[in-house]
Tab-separated table of C-alpha atoms and ligand atoms in Angstrom:
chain	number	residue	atom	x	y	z
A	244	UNK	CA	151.911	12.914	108.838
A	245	UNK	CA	151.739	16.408	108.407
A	246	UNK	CA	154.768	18.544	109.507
A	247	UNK	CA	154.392	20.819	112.708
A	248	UNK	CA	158.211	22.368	112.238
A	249	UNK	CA	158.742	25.928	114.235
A	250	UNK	CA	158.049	27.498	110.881
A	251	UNK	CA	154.035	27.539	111.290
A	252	UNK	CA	153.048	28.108	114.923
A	253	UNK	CA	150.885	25.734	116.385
A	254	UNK	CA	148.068	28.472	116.901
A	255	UNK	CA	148.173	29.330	113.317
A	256	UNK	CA	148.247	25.584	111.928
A	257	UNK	CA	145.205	24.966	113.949
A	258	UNK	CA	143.596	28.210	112.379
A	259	UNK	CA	144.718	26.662	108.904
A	260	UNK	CA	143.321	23.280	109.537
A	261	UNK	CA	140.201	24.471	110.972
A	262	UNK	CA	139.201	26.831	108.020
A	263	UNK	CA	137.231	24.821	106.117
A	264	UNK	CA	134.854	22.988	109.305
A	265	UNK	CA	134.455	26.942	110.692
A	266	UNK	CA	133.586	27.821	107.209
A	267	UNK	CA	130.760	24.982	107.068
A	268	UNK	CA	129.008	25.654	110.651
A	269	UNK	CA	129.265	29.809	109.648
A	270	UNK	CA	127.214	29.244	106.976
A	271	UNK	CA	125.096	25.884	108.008
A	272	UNK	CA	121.133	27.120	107.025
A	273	UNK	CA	119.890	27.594	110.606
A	274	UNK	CA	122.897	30.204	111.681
A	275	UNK	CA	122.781	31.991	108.448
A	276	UNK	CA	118.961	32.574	108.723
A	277	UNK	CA	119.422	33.775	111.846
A	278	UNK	CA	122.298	36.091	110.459
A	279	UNK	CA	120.374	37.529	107.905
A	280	UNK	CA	117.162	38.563	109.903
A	281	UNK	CA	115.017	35.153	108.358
A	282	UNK	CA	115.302	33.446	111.553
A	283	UNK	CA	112.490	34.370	114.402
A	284	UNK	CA	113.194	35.415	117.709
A	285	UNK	CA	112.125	31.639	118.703
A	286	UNK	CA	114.897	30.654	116.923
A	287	UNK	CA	117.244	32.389	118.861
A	288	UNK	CA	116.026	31.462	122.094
A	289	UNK	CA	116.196	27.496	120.912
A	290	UNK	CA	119.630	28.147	119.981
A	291	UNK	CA	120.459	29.537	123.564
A	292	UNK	CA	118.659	26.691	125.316
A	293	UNK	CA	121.595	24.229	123.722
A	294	UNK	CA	124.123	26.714	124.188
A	295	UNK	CA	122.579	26.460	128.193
A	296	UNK	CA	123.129	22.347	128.077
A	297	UNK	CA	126.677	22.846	126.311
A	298	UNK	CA	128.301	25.428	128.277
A	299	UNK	CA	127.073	23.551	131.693
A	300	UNK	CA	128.924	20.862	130.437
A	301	UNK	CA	131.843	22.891	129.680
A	302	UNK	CA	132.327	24.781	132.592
A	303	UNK	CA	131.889	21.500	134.784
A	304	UNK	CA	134.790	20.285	132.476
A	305	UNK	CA	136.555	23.162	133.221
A	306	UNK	CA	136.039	22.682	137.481
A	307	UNK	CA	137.867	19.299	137.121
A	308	UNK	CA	140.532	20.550	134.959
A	309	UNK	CA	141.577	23.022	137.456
A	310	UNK	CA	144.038	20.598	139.036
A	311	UNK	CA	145.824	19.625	135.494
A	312	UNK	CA	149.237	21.599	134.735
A	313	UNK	CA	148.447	21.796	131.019
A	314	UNK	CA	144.468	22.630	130.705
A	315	UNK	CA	144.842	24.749	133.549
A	316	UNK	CA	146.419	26.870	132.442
A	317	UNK	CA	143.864	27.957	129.295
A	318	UNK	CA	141.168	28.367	132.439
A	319	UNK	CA	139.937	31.929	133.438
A	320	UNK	CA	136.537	33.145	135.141
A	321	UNK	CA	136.718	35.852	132.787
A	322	UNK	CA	135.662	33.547	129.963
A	323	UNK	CA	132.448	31.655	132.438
A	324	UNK	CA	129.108	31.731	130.278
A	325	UNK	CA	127.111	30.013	132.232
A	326	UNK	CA	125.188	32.985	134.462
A	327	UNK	CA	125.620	34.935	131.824
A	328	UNK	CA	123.115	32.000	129.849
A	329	UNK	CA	120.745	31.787	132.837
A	330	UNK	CA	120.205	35.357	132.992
A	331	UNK	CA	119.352	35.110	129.400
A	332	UNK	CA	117.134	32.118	129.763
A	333	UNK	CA	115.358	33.939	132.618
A	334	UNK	CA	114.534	37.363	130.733
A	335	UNK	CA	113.510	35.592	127.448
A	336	UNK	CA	111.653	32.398	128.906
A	337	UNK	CA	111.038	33.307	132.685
A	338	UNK	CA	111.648	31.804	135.601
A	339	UNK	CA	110.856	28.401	135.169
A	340	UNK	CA	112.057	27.455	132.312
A	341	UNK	CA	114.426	24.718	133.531
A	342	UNK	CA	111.116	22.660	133.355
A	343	UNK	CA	110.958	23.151	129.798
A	344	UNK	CA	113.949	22.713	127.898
A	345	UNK	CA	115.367	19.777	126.906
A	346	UNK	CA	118.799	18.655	124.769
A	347	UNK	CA	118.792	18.077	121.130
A	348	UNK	CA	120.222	14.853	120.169
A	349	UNK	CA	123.515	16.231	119.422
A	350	UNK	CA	123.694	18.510	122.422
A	351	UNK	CA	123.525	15.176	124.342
A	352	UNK	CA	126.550	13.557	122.170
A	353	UNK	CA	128.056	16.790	122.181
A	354	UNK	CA	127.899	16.858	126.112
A	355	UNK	CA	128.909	13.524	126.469
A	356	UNK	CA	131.804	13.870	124.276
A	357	UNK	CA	132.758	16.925	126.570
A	358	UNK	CA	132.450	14.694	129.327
A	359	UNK	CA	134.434	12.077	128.211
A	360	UNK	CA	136.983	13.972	126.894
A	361	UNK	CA	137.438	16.288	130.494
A	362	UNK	CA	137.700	12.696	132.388
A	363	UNK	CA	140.423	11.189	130.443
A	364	UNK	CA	142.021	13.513	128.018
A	365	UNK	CA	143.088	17.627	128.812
A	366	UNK	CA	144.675	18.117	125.186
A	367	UNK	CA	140.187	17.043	124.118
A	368	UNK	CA	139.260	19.612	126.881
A	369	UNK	CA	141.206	22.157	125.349
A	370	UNK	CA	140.132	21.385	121.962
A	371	UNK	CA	136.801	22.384	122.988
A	372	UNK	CA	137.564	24.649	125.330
A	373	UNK	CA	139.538	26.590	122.523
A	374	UNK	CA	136.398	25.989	119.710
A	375	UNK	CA	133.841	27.790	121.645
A	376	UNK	CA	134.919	30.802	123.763
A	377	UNK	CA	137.805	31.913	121.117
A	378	UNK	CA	134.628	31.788	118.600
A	379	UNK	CA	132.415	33.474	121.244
A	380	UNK	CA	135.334	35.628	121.236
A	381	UNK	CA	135.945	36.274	117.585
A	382	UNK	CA	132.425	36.128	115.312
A	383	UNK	CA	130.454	35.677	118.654
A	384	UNK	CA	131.103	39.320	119.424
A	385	UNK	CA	129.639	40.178	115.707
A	386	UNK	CA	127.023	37.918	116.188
A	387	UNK	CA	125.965	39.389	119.520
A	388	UNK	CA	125.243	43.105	118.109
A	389	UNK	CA	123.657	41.358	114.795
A	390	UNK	CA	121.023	39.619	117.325
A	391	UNK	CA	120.520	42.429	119.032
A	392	UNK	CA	119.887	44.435	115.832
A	393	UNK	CA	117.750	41.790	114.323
A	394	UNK	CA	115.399	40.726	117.275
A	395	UNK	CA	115.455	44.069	119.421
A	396	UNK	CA	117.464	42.980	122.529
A	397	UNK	CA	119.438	45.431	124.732
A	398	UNK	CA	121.563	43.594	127.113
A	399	UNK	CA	118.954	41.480	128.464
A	400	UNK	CA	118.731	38.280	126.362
A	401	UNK	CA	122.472	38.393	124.667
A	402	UNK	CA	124.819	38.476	128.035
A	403	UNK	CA	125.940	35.668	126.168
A	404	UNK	CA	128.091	37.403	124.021
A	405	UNK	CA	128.911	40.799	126.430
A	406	UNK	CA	132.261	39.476	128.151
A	407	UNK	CA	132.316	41.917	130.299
A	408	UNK	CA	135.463	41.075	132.228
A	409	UNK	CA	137.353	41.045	128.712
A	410	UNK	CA	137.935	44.468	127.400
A	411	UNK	CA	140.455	43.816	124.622
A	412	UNK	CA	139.100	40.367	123.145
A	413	UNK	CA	141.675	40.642	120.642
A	414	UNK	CA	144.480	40.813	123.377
A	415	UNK	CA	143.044	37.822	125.245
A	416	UNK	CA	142.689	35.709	121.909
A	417	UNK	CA	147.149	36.517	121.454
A	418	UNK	CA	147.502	35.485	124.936
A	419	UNK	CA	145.611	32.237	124.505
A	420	UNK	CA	147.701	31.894	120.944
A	421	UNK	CA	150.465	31.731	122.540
A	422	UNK	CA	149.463	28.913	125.516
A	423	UNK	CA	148.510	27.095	123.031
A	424	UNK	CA	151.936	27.535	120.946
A	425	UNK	CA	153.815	26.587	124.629
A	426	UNK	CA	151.119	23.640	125.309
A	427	UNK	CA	154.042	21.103	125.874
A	428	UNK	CA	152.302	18.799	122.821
A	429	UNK	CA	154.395	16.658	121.098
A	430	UNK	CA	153.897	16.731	116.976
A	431	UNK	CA	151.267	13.487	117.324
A	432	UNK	CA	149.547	15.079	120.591
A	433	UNK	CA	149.127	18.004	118.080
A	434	UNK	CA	147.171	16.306	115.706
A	435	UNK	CA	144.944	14.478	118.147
A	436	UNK	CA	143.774	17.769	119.429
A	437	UNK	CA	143.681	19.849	116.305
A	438	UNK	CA	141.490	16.462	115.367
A	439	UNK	CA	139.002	17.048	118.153
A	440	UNK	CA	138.717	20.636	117.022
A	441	UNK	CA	137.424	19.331	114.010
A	442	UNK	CA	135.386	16.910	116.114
A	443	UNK	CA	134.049	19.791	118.139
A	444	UNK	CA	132.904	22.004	114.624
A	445	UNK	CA	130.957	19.164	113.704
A	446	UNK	CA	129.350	19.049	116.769
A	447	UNK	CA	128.145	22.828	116.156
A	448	UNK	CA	127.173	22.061	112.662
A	449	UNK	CA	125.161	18.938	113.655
A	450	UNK	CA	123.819	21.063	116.191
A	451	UNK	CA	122.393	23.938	113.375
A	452	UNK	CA	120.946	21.337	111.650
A	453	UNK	CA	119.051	19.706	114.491
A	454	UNK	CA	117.564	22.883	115.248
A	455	UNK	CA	116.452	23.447	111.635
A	456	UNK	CA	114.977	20.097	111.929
A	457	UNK	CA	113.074	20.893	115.238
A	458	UNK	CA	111.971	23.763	114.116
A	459	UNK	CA	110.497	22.133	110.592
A	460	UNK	CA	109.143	19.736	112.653
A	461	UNK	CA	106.902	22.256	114.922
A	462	UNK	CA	105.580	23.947	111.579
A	463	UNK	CA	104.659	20.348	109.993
B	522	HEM	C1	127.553	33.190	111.846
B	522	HEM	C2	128.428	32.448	112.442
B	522	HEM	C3	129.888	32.805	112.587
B	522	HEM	C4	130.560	33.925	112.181
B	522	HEM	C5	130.032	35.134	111.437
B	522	HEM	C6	131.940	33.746	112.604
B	522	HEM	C7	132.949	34.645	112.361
B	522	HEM	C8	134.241	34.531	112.802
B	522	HEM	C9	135.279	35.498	112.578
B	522	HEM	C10	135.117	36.801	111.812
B	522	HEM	C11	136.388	35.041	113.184
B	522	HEM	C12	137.718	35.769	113.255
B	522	HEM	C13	138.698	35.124	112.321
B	522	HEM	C14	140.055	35.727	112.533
B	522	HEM	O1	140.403	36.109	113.667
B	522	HEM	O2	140.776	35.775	111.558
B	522	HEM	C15	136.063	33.790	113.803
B	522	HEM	C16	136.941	33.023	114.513
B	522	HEM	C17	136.600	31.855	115.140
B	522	HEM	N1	135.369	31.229	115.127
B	522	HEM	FE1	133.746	31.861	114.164
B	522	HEM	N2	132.055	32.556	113.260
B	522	HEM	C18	130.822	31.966	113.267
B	522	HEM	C19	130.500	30.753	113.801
B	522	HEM	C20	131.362	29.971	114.540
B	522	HEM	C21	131.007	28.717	115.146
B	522	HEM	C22	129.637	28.050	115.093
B	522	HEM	C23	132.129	28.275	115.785
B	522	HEM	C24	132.301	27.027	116.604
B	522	HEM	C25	131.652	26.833	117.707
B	522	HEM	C26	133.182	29.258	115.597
B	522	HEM	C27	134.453	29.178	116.104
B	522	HEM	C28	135.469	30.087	115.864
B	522	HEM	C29	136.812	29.976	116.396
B	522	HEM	C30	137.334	28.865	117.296
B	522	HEM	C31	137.521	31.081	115.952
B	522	HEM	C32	138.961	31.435	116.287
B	522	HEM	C33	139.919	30.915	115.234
B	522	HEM	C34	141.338	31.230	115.655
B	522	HEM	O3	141.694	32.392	115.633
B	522	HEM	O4	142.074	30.310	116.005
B	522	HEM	N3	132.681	30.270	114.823
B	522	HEM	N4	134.746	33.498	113.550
């Protein structure tokens, strides 16, 4: 088993370990077209639509964690997407669209998972909880001014990424470092969780590729 001495913080092995999965969802096709500009505006709005089904599932994970002494303790309403989504889903589909969207099949194993995980397991919840918002914090901030560069958005449309109760992202990302460096894990606890990390990165990849796949789909 790999060694977890003082010498490498747990923050930073985690980092380490999870180079190569961020790596392959950065660059999966359907991201990196919409990166680059050849992604539509459609696109974008199908990708928030998941992110909609994801972070409900989240956030409800997060509700029922409030009571546990470790996962609590990674919570904060400064880091709560989910208006911020339905704002988003309102300006770019209007009002109703809660009629018309619908999970991809890995945004329903990917909610399930969270599910699972937040009913039996708070080192899982934090393993997801950690893989999306310190990304949303990190390359989602980048991300955020790319989309609305590419497909003309002010602030309506990406709230997503505009934490607005976060000024100093970078400062919040230490703090959460460091809970995660005094998570009272022991070294095979550690593993498990930097595991579902890995778990959760696939989850985002899978989810890239679904979306390429719905989208080929339409055009056929
Ligand atoms: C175009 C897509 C993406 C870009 C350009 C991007 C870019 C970045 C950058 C620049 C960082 C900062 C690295 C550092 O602090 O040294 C980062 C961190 C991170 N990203 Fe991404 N990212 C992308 C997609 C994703 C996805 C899909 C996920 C997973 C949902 C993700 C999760 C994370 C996490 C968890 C971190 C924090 C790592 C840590 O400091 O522990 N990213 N990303």
């Amino acid at each position: 088993m790999a060694d977890m001495s003082d010498v490498v913080s747990f923050s930073a092995a985690l980092r380490t370990r999870s180079r190569t999965a961020h790596s392959t969802s950065e660059h999966a096709g359907f991201m990196a077209d919409l990166m680059s500009g050849v992604g539509t505006r459609d696109d974008y709005v199908a990708l928030v639509v998941q992110h909609w089904f994801i972070y409900d599932a989240l956030e409800a994970a997060a509700e029922r964690m409030r009571v546990d002494p470790v996962a609590s303790v990674f919570l904060s309403d400064k880091l709560t997407r989910l208006p911020a989504l339905e704002a988003d889903l309102d300006f770019l589909l209007g009002p109703d669209w809660r009629e018309t969207v619908t999970p991809l099949p890995t945004t329903e194993a990917y909610v399930a998972r969270i599910r699972r995980v937040a009913a039996t397991w708070p080192g899982g919840f934090v393993a997801h909880h950690y893989t999306r918002y310190l990304g949303d914090l990190s390359g989602g901030q980048y991300i955020g001014r790319l989309m609305q560069h590419r497909y003309g958005f002010d602030t309506n449309g990406i709230g997503f990424y505009l934490f607005g109760d976060i000024a100093d992202p970078e400062g919040f990302k230490n703090v959460y470092r460091e809970q995660l460096d005094a998570a009272p894990w022991d070294d095979d606890e550690k593993e498990r969780v930097i595991d579902e990390v890995l778990v959760a990165y696939r989850f985002n990849t899978e989810l890239f590729e679904d979306l390429a796949r719905a989208k080929a789909a339409q055009i056929a």
